[in-house]
Coordinates of C-alpha atoms in Angstrom, one line a residue:
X1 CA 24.3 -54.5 39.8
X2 CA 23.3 -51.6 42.0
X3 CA 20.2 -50.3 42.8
X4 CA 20.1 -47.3 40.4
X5 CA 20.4 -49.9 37.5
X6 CA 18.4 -52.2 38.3
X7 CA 15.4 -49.6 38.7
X8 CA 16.6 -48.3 34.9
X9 CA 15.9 -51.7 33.8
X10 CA 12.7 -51.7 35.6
X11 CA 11.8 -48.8 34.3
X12 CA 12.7 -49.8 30.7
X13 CA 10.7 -52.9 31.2
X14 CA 7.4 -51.5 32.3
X15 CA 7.5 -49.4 29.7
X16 CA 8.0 -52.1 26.7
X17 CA 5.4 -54.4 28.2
X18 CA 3.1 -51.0 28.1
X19 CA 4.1 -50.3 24.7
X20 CA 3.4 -53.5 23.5
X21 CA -0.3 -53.4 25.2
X22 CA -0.9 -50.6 23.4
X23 CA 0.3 -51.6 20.0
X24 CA -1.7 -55.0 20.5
X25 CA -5.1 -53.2 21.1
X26 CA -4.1 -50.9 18.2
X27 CA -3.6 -47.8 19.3
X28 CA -1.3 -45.2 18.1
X29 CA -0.8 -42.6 21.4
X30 CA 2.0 -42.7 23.3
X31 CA 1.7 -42.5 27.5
X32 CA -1.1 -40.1 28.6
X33 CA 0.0 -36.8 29.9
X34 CA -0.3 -37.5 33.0
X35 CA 1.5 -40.5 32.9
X36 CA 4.3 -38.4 31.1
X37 CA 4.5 -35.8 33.6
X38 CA 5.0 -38.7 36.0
X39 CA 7.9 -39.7 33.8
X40 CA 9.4 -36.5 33.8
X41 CA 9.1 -35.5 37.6
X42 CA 10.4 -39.0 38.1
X43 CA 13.3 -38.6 35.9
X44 CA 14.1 -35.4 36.8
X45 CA 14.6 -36.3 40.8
X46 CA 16.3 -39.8 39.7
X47 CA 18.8 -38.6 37.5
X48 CA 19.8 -34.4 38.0
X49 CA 22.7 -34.3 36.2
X50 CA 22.2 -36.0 32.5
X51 CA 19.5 -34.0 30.8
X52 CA 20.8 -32.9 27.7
X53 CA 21.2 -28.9 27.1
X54 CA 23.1 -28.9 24.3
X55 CA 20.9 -31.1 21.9
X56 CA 21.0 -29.1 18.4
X57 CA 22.4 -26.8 16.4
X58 CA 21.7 -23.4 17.2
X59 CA 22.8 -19.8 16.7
X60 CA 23.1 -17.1 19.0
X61 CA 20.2 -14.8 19.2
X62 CA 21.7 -11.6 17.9
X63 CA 23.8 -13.6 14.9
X64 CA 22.4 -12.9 11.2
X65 CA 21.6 -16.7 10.8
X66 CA 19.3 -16.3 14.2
X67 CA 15.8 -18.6 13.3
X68 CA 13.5 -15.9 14.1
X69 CA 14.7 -12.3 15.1
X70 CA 14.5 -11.2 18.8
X71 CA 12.2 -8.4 20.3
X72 CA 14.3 -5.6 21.2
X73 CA 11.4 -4.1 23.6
X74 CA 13.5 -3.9 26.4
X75 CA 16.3 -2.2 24.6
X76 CA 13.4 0.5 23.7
X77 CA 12.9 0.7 27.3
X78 CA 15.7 1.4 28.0
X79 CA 16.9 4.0 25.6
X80 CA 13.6 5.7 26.3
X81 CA 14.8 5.7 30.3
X82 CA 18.2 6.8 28.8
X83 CA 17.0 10.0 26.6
X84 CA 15.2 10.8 30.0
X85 CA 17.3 10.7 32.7
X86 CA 20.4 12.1 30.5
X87 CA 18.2 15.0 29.3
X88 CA 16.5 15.4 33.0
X89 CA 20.3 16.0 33.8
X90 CA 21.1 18.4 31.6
X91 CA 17.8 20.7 32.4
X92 CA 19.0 20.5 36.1
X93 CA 22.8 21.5 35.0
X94 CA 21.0 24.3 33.0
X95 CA 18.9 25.7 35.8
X96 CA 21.9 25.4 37.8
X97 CA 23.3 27.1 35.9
X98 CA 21.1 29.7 34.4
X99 CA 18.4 29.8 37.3
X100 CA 14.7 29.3 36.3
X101 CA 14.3 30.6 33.0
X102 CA 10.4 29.6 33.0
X103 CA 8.1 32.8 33.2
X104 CA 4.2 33.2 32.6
X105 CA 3.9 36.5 32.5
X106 CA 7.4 37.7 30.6
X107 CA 6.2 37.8 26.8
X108 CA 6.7 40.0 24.1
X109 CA 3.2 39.3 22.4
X110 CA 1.8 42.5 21.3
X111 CA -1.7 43.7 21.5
X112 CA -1.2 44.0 17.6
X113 CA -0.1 40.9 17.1
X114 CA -3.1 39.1 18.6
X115 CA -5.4 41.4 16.8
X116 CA -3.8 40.8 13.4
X117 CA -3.7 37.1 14.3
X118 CA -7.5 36.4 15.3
X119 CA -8.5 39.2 12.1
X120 CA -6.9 36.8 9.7
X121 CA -7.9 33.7 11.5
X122 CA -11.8 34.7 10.8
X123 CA -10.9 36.4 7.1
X124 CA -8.4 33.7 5.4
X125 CA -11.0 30.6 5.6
X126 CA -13.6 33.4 3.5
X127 CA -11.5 32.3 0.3
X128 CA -12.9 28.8 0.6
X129 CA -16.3 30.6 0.3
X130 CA -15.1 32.5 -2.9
X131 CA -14.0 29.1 -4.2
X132 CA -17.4 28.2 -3.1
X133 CA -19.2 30.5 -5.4
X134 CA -17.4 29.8 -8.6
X135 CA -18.0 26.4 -7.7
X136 CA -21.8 27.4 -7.4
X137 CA -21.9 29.0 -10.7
X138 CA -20.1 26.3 -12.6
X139 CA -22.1 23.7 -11.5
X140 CA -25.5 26.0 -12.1
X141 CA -24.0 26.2 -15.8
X142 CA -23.3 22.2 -15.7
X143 CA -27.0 21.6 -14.7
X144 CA -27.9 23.7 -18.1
X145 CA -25.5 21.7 -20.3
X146 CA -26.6 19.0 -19.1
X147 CA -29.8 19.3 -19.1
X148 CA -29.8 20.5 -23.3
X149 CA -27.3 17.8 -23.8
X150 CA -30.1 14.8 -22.6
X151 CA -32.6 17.2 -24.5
X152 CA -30.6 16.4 -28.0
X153 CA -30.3 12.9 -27.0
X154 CA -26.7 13.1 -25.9
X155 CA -23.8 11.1 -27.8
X156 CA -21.2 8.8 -26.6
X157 CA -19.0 11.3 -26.2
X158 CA -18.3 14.9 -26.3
X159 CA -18.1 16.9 -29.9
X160 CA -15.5 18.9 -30.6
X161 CA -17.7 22.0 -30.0
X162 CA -18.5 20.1 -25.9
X163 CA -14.8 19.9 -25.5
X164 CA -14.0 23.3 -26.7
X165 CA -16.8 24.8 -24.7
X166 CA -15.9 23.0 -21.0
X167 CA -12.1 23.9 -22.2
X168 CA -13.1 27.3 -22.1
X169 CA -15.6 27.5 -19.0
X170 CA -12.8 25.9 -17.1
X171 CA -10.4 28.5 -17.7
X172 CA -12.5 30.8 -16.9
X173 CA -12.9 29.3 -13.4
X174 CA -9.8 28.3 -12.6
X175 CA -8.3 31.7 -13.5
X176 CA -11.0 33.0 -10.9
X177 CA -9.4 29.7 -8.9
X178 CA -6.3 30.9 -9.5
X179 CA -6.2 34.3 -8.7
X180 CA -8.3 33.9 -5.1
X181 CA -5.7 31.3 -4.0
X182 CA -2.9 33.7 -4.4
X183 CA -3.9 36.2 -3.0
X184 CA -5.2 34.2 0.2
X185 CA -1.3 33.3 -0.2
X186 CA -0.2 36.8 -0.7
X187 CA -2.0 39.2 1.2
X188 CA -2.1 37.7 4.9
X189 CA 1.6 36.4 4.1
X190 CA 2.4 40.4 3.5
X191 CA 0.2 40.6 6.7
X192 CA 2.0 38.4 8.9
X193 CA 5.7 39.4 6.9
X194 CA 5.6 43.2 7.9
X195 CA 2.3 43.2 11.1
X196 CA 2.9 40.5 13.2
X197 CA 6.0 40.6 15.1
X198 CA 6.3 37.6 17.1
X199 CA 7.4 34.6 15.4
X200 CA 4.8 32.3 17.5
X201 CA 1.6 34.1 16.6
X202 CA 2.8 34.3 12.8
X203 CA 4.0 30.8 12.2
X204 CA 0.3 29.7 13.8
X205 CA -1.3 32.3 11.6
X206 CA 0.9 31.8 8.6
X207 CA 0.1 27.7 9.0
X208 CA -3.8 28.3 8.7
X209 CA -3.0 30.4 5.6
X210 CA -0.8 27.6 3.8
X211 CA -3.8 24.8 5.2
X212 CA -6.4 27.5 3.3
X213 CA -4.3 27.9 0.3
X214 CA -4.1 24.1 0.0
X215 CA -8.0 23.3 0.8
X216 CA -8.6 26.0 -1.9
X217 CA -6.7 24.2 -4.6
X218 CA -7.9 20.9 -4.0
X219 CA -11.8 21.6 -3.9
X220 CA -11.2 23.3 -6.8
X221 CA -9.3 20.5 -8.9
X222 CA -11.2 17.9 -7.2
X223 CA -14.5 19.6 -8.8
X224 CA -13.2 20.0 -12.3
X225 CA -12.8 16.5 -12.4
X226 CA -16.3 16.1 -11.3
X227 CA -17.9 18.4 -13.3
X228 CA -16.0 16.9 -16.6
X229 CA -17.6 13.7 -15.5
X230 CA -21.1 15.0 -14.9
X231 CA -20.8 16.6 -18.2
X232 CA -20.1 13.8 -20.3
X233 CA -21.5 10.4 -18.2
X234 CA -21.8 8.5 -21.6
X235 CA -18.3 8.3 -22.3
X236 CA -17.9 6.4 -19.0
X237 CA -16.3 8.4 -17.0
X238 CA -18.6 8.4 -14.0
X239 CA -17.4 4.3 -14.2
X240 CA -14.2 5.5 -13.2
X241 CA -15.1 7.7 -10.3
X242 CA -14.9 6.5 -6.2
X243 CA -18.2 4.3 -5.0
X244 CA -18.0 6.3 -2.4
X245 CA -19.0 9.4 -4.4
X246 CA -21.9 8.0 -5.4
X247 CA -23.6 8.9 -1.9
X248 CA -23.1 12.6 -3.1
X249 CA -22.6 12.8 -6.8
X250 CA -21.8 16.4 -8.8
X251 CA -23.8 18.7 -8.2
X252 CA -25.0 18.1 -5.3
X253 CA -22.0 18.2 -3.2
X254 CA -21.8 22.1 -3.7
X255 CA -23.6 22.9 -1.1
X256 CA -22.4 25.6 2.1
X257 CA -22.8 22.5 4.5
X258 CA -20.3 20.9 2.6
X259 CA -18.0 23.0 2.1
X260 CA -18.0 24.1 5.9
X261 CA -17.3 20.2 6.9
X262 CA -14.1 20.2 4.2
X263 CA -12.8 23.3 6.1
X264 CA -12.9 21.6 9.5
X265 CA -12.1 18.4 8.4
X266 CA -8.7 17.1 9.1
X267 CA -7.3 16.9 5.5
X268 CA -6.1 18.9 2.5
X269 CA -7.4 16.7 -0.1
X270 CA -11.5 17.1 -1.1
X271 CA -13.4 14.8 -1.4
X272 CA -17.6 15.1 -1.8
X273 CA -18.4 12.0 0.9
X274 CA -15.3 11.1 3.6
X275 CA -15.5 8.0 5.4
X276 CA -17.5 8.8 9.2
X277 CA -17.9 7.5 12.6
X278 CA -20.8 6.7 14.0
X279 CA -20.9 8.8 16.9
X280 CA -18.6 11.2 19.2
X281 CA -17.0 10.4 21.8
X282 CA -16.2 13.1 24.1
X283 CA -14.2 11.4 26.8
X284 CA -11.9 10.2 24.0
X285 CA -11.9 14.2 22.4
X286 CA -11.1 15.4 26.1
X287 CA -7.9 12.7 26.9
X288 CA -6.3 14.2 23.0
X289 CA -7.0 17.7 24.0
X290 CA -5.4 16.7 27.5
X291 CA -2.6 15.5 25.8
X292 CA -2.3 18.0 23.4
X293 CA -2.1 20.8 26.5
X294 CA 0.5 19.0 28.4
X295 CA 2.8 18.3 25.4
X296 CA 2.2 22.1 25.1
X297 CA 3.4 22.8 28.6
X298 CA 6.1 21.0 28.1
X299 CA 7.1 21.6 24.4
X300 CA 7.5 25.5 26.0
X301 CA 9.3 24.2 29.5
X302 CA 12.0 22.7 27.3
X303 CA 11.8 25.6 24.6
X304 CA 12.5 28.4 27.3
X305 CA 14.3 26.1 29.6
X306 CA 17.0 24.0 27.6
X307 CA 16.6 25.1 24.1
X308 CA 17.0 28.6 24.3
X309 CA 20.0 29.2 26.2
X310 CA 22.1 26.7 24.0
X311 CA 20.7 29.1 20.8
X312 CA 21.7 32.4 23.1
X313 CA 25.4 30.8 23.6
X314 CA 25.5 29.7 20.1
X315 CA 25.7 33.2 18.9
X316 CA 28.5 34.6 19.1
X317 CA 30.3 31.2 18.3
X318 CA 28.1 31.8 14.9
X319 CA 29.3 36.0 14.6
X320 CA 32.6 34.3 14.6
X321 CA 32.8 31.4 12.9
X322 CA 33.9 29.1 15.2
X323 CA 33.0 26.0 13.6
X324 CA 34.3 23.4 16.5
X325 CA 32.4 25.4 18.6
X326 CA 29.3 25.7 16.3
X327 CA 29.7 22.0 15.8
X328 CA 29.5 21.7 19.4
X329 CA 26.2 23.4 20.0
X330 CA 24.6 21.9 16.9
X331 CA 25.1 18.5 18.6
X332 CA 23.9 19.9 22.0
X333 CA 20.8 21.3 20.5
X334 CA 20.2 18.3 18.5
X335 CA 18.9 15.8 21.8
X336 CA 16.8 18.3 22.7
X337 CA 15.3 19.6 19.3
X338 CA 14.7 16.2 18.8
X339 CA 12.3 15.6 21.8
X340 CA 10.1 18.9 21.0
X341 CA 10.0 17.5 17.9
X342 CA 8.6 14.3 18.8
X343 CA 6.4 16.0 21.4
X344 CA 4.9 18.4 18.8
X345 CA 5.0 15.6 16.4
X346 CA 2.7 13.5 19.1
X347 CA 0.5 16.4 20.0
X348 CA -0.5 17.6 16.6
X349 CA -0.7 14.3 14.5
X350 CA -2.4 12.0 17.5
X351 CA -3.9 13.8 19.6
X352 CA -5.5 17.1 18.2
X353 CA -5.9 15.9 15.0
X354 CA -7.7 13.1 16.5
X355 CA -9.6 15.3 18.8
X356 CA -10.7 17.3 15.8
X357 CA -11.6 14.4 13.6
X358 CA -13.6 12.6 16.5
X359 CA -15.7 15.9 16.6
X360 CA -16.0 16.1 13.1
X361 CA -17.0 12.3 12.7
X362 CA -13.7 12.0 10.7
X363 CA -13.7 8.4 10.3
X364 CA -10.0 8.1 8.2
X365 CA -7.4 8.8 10.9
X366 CA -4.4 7.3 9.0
X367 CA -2.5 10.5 8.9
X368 CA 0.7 9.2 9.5
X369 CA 2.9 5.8 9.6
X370 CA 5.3 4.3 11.1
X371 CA 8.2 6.6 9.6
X372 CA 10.7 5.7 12.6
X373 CA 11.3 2.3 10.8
X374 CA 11.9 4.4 7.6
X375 CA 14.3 2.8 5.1
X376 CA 15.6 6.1 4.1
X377 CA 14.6 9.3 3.6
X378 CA 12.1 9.0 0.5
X379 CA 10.1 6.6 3.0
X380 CA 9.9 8.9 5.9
X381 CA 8.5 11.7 3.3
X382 CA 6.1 9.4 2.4
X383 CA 5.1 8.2 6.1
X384 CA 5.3 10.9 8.4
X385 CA 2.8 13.1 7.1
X386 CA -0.3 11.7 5.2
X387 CA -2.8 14.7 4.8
X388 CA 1.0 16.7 2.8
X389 CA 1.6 13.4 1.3
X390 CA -1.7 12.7 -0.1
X391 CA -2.0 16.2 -1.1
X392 CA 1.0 16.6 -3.2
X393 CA 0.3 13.0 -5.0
X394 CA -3.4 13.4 -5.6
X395 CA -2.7 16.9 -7.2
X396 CA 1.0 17.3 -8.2
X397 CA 2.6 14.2 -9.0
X398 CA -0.1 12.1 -10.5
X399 CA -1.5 15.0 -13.0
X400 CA 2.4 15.1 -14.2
X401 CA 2.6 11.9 -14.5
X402 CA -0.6 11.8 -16.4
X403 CA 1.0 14.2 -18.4
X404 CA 4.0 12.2 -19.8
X405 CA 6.2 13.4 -16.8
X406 CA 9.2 10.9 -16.1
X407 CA 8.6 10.1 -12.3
X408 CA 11.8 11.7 -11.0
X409 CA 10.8 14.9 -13.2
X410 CA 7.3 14.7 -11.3
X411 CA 9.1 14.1 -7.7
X412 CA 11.5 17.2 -8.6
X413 CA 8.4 19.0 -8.9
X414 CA 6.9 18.2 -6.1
X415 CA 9.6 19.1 -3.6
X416 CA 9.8 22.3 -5.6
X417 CA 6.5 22.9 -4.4
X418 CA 7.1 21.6 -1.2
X419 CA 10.3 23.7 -0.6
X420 CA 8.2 26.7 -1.5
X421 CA 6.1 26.3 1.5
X422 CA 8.6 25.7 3.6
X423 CA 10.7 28.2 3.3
X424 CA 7.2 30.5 3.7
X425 CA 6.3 28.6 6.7
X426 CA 9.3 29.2 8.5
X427 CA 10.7 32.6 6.4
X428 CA 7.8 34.5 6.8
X429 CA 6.9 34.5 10.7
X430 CA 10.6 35.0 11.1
X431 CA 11.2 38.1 8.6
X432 CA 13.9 36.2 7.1
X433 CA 13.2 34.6 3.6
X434 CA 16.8 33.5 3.0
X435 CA 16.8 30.1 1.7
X436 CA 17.4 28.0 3.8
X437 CA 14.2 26.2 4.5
X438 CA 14.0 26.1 0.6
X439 CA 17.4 24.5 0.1
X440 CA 16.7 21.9 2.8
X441 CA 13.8 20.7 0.8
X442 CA 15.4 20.5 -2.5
X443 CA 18.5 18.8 -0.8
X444 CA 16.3 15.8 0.0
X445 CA 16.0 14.8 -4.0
X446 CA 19.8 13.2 -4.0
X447 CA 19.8 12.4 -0.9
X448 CA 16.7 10.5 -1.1
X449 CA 18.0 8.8 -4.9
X450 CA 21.4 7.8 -2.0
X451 CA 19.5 6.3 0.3
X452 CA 17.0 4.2 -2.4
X453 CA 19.9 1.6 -2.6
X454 CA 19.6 0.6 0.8
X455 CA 15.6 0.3 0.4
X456 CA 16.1 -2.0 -2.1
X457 CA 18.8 -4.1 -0.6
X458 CA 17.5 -7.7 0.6
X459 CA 17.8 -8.5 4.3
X460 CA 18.1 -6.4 7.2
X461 CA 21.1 -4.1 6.4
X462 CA 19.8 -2.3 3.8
X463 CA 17.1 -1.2 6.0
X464 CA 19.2 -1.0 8.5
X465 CA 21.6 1.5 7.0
X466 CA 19.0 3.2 5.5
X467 CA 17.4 3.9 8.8
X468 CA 20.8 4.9 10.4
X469 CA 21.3 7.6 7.6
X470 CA 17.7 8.7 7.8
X471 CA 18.1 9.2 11.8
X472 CA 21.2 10.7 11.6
X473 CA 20.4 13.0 8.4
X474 CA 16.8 13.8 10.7
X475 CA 18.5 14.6 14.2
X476 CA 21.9 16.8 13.1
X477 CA 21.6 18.0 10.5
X478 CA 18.0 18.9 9.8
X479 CA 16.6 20.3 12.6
X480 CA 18.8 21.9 14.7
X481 CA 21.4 23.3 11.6
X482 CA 18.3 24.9 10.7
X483 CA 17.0 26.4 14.4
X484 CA 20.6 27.4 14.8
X485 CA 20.2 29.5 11.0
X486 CA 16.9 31.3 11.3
X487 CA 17.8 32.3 15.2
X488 CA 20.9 34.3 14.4
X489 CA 19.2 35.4 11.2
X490 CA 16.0 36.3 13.5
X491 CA 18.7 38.0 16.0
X492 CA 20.6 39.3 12.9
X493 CA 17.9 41.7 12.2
X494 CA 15.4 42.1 15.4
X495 CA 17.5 40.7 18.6
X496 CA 20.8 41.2 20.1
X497 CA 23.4 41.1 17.1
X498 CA 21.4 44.3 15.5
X499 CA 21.7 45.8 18.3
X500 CA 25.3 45.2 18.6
X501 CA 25.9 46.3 15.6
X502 CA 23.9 49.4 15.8
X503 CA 26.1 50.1 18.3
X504 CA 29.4 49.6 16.8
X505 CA 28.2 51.1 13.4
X506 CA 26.2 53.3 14.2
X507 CA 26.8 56.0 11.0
X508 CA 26.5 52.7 8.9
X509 CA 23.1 51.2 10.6
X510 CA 21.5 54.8 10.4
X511 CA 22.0 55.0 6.7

């Protein structure tokens, strides 16, 4: 017997007799751990070649049937180094190409337009202070009622006459509501539509407006609701109101301060008492406003850089219908739209709405998810931007609902609404109200009943597909299909193309 077996038997000996010393003074452990290392390292320079790798069943880690599924961090790595370097590229091609395109002092902002721009900036938020006086005198005329309605002794609910008389108070108001909320909408949008020339300075302007218009609606819904529960506390329908309100209960939220914190809060929806931080933090409000200034920088680098030359080229390929070719600079514009997207997308959502609601003590900073993982499109709608989101449920869909809407009636609705602003948003600054911007909206309804199938699909494909058509729908033909649309149309009428065809019509353009 050579020596390598007799020291196995050995081995397997020793550790018997110690097995059976252990099970005679009753214990139940095994060899100490350091008696096991011992085994190990002993084994391990006794015998290199035995060890056992293939000892179970097991799939391979990308395979369906995987146990648990694998981190794909590195992959994220590396598509983020990829997007990079590729775009990196391409900007050097282009300023090869094109020479350096970047230039502080070339502008076409006129003095107008920055006069017109700070004007309405100080005039639109007034119509949150008209709100604020009907709200001032509705809630003076609620103290009364109330006060004569505990005089008689109140009643568990509200007589016909009660009903009758709120039902008509309240259309009073919200006719007053009604009419100042339009013509915030109206008037600054004629403003901007026919005074401010450059796109920039009217989309920023036109922005504020649409943020006022929405502020305005909800303090005044928000307040009806309120005021009907003030009104009427017997029928238990304070009960049904937010704890939270209780720290500021109708009346006595309509108060100036109160309304001022609403307007610089980061959200549409109002609410009498918000959720706040304990204190501010002004290193944290000066990295976001960092952040938000070098996204800036570089949202414009790439804008002026990259971006605008592929829209320049694009033009005539658009005069002429060349679809390969449009084709061609859709999916060239589409790398880069996408990354000022996501750059704006950081530096409004995380950092300067963060900056503002660290000044402001805003202590709810949920205003978006993670909509890159979305399922399909009605996710992403739902993720990406909270303060819209929470907006158009709290005060469109759910009072539809409320009112025997179906829910795909209600959603219709919705992006009705939301298509409307839109198409504002982006037609107005731009002088071109065609459509477009509308019709991209609605054209998310089927496209979002498509893509439910794939939400609702067990496992990972669905979500997986789902995502794929939400990235692809996102990236091609969102985005830059509609850059591509509203630049010709914005050259159609103000750039280049009029002037080329002033120049080849020139009996037809002067008529």
């Amino acid at each position: 017997m050579d020596s390598a077996t007799t020291t196995s038997l050995e081995t397997s000996t020793e550790t018997a007799s110690l097995r059976r010393v252990d099970a005679a003074n009753g214990s139940s452990a095994t060899v100490s751990n350091q008696d096991a290392e011992k085994d190990k390292t002993f084994a391990f320079k006794k015998y290199r070649h035995v060890a056992a790798v293939h000892s179970e069943s097991r799939p391979s880690t990308l395979s369906h049937d995987a146990r648990a599924p694998p981190s794909f961090l590195g992959f994220r790595n590396l598509m983020v180094i990829v997007l990079v370097v590729g775009n990196l590229r391409l900007v050097i091609e282009n300023m090869q190409k094109y020479g350096n395109l970047i230039c502080i002092t070339c502008h076409d902002f006129r003095r107008m337009d920055i006069i017109l721009g700070f004007l309405l900036y100080i005039l639109v938020p007034c119509h949150l202070f008209i709100a604020y006086s009907f709200e001032w005198y509705a809630a003076k005329q609620a103290r009364i009622s109330r006060a004569q309605s505990i005089s008689k002794g109140g009643s568990t609910s509200p007589t016909e006459d009660q009903q009758a008389k709120f039902e008509s108070k309240w259309r009073s108001i919200r006719t007053a509501h009604l009419l100042n909320a339009t013509l915030a909408l109206a008037i600054h949008s004629w403003v901007v539509y026919f005074y401010i020339h450059h796109p920039l300075i009217g989309t920023i302007t036109e922005l504020h407006v649409i943020i006022v218009y929405m502020k305005v609606v909800s303090y005044a819904l928000t307040n009806r609701d309120l005021r009907h529960a003030y009104l009427h506390p017997v029928k238990g329908e304070l009960d049904l109101l937010p704890e939270l309100y209780a720290q500021c209960p109708y009346p006595q939220n309509i108060t100036m301060a109160n309304l001022t914190y609403f307007w610089w809060a980061p959200t549409l929806v109002y609410q009498p008492v918000y959720p706040r931080s304990d204190k501010i933090r002004w290193v944290f409000v000066l990295k976001r406003l960092g952040e938000v200034v070098c996204l800036s920088v570089f949202i414009w680098f790439c804008s002026a850089q990259y971006a605008a030359p592929v829209l320049w080229n694009s033009l005539d390929k658009i005069e002429h219908l060349d679809l390969v070719s449009i084709i061609e600079r859709l999916l060239k514009l589409s790398t880069i739209s996408l990354i000022i997207w996501l750059a704006g997308f950081f530096a409004l959502f995380q950092s300067a709405l963060n900056a503002l609601a660290e000044i402001m003590r805003f202590g709810d900073r949920f205003f978006y998810d993670d909509w890159w993982n979305s399922a399909g499109l009605g996710d992403y709608w739902r993720l990406w931007n909270k303060p819209v989101y929470q907006f158009m449920k709290r005060h469109v869909f759910r009072p539809l609902i409320g009112r025997g809407w179906s829910m795909k009636l209600a959603s219709v609705a919705v992006f009705f609404v939301s298509a409307v602003l839109h198409e504002l948003l982006v037609g107005i600054p731009t002088k071109n109200i065609i459509g477009v911007a509308f019709m991209g909206m609605m054209v998310q309804i089927p496209l979002i009943w498509s893509t439910r199938t794939f939400e609702k699909m067990k496992g990972p494909n669905g979500r997986l597909i789902g995502n794929c058509i939400f990235w692809v729908s996102f990236t091609v033909l969102g985005q830059p299909f509609a850059a591509l649309v509203y630049f010709y149309a914005w050259q159609a009428k103000h750039g280049s193309v009029a002037k080329k065809m002033a120049a080849l019509n020139p009996h037809h353009m002067s008529h």
